PDB file of C-alpha atoms in Angstrom:
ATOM      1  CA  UNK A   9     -13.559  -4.673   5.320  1.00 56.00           C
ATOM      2  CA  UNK A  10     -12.353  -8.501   6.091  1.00 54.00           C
ATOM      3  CA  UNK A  11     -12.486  -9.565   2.836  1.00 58.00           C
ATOM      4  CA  UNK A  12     -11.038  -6.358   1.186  1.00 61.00           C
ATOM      5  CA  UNK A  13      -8.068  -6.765   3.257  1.00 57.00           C
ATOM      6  CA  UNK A  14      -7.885 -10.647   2.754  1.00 52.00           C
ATOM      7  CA  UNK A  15      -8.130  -9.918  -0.878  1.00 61.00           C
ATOM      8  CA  UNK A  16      -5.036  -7.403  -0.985  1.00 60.00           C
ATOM      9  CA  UNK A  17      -3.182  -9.794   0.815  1.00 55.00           C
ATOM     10  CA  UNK A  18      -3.993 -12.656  -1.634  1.00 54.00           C
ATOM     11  CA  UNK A  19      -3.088 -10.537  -4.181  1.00 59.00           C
ATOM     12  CA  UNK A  20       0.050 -11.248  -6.053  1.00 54.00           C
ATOM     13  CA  UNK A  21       1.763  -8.206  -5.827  1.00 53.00           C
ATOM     14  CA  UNK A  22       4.159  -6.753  -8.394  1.00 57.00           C
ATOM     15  CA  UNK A  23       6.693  -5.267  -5.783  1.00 61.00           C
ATOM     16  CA  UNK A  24       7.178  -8.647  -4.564  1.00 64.00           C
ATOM     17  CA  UNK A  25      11.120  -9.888  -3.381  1.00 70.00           C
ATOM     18  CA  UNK A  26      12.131 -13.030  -4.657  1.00 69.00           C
ATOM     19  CA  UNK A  27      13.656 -14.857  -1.534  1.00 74.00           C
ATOM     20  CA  UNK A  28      14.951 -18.089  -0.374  1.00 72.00           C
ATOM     21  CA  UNK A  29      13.231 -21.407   0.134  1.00 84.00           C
ATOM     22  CA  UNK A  30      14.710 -21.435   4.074  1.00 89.00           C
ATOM     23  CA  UNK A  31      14.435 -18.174   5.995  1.00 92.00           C
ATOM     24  CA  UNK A  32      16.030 -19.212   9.137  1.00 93.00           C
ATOM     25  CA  UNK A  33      18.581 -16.867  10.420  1.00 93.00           C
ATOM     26  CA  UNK A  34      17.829 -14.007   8.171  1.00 93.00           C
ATOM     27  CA  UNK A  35      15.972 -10.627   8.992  1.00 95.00           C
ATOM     28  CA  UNK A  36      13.579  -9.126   6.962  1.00 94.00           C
ATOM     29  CA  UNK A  37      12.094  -5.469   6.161  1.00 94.00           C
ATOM     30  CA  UNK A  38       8.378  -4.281   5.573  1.00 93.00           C
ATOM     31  CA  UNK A  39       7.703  -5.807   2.077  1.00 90.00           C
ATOM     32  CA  UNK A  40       6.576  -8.170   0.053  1.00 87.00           C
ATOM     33  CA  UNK A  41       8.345 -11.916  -0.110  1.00 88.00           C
ATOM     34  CA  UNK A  42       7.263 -14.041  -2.689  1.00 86.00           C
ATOM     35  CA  UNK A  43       8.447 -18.001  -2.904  1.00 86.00           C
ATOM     36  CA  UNK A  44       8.166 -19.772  -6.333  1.00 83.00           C
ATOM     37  CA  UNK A  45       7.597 -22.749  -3.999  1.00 87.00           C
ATOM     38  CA  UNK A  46       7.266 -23.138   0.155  1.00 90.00           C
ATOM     39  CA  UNK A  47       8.725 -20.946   2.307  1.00 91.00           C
ATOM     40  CA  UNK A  48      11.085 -23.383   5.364  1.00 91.00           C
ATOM     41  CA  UNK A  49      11.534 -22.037   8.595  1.00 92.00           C
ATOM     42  CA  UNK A  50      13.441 -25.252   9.440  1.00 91.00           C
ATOM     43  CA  UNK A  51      15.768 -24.061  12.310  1.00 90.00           C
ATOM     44  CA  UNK A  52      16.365 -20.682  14.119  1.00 93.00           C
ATOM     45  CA  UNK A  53      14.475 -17.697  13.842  1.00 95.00           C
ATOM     46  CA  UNK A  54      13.811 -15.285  11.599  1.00 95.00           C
ATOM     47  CA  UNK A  55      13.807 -11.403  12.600  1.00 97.00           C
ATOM     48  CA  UNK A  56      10.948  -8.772  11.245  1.00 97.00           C
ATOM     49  CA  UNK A  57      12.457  -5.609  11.936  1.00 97.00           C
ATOM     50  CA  UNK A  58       9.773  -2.436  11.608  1.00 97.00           C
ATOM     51  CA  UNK A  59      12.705   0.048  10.569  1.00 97.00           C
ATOM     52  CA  UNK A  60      10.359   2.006  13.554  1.00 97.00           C
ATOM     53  CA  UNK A  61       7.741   2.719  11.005  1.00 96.00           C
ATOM     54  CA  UNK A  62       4.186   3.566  12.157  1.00 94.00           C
ATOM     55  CA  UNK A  63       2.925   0.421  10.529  1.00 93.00           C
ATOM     56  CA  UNK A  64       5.001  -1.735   9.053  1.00 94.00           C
ATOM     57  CA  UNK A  65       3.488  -4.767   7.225  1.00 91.00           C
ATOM     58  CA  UNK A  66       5.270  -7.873   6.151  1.00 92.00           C
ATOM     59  CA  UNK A  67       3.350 -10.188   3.017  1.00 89.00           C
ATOM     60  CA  UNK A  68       4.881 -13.430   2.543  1.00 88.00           C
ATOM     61  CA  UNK A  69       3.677 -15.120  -0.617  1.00 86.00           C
ATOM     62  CA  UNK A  70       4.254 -18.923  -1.324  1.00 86.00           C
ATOM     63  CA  UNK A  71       2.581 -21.116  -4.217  1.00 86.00           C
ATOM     64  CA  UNK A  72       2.491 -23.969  -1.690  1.00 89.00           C
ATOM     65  CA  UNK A  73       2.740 -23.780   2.114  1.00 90.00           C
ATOM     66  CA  UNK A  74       4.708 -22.090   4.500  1.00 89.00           C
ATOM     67  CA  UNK A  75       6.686 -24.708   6.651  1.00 91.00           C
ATOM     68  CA  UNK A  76       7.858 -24.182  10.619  1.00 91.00           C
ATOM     69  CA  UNK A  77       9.601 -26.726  12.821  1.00 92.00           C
ATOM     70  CA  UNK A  78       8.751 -26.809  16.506  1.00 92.00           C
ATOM     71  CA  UNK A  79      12.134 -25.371  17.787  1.00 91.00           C
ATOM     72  CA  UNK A  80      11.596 -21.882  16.038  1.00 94.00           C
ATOM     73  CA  UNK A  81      11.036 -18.640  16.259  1.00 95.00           C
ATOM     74  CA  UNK A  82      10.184 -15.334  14.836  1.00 95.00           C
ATOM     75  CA  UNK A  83      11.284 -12.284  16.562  1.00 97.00           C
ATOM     76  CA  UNK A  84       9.685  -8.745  15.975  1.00 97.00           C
ATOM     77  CA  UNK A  85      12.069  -5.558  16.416  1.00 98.00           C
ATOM     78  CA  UNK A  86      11.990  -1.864  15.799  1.00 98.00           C
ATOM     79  CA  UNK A  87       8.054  -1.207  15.874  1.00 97.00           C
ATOM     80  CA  UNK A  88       7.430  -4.729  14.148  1.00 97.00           C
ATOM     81  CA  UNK A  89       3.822  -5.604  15.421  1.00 93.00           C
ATOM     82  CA  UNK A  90       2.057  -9.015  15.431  1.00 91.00           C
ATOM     83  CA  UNK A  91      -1.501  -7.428  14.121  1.00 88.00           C
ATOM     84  CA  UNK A  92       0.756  -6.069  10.827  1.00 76.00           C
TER      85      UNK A  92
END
């Protein structure tokens, strides 16, 4: 079941949002973010709102790394959960 789920989630996914290279300060919906690079989370934090679904799951995709900085943060609203 581990590496089913790791595989869909590896997956390049064809309903997959283009977004920005720095995601602080924005808020984002269950999907699918892709990144034709690294995704920044430089500065501020960045909001996962569930839209109070039962089980809302965020993907972020990037071809190279995903980037924090130590004063950051992401916040989960509206039925968001960590384990999603």
């Amino acid at each position: 079941a581990v590496v089913v789920a790791h595989t869909a989630a590896m997956a390049v996914r064809l309903d997959g949002q283009a977004m920005a290279i720095e995601i602080g300060g924005l808020t984002f919906t269950p999907g699918t973010y892709r990144s034709a690079s690294v995704i920044n989370l430089s500065a501020g934090t960045v909001t996962l709102d569930g839209l109070n679904e039962v089980n809302p799951v965020f993907r972020f995709q990037a071809v190279t790394t995903l980037v924090t900085a130590a004063s950051t943060s992401i916040v989960l609203v509206n039925g968001a959960k960590a384990e999603n």
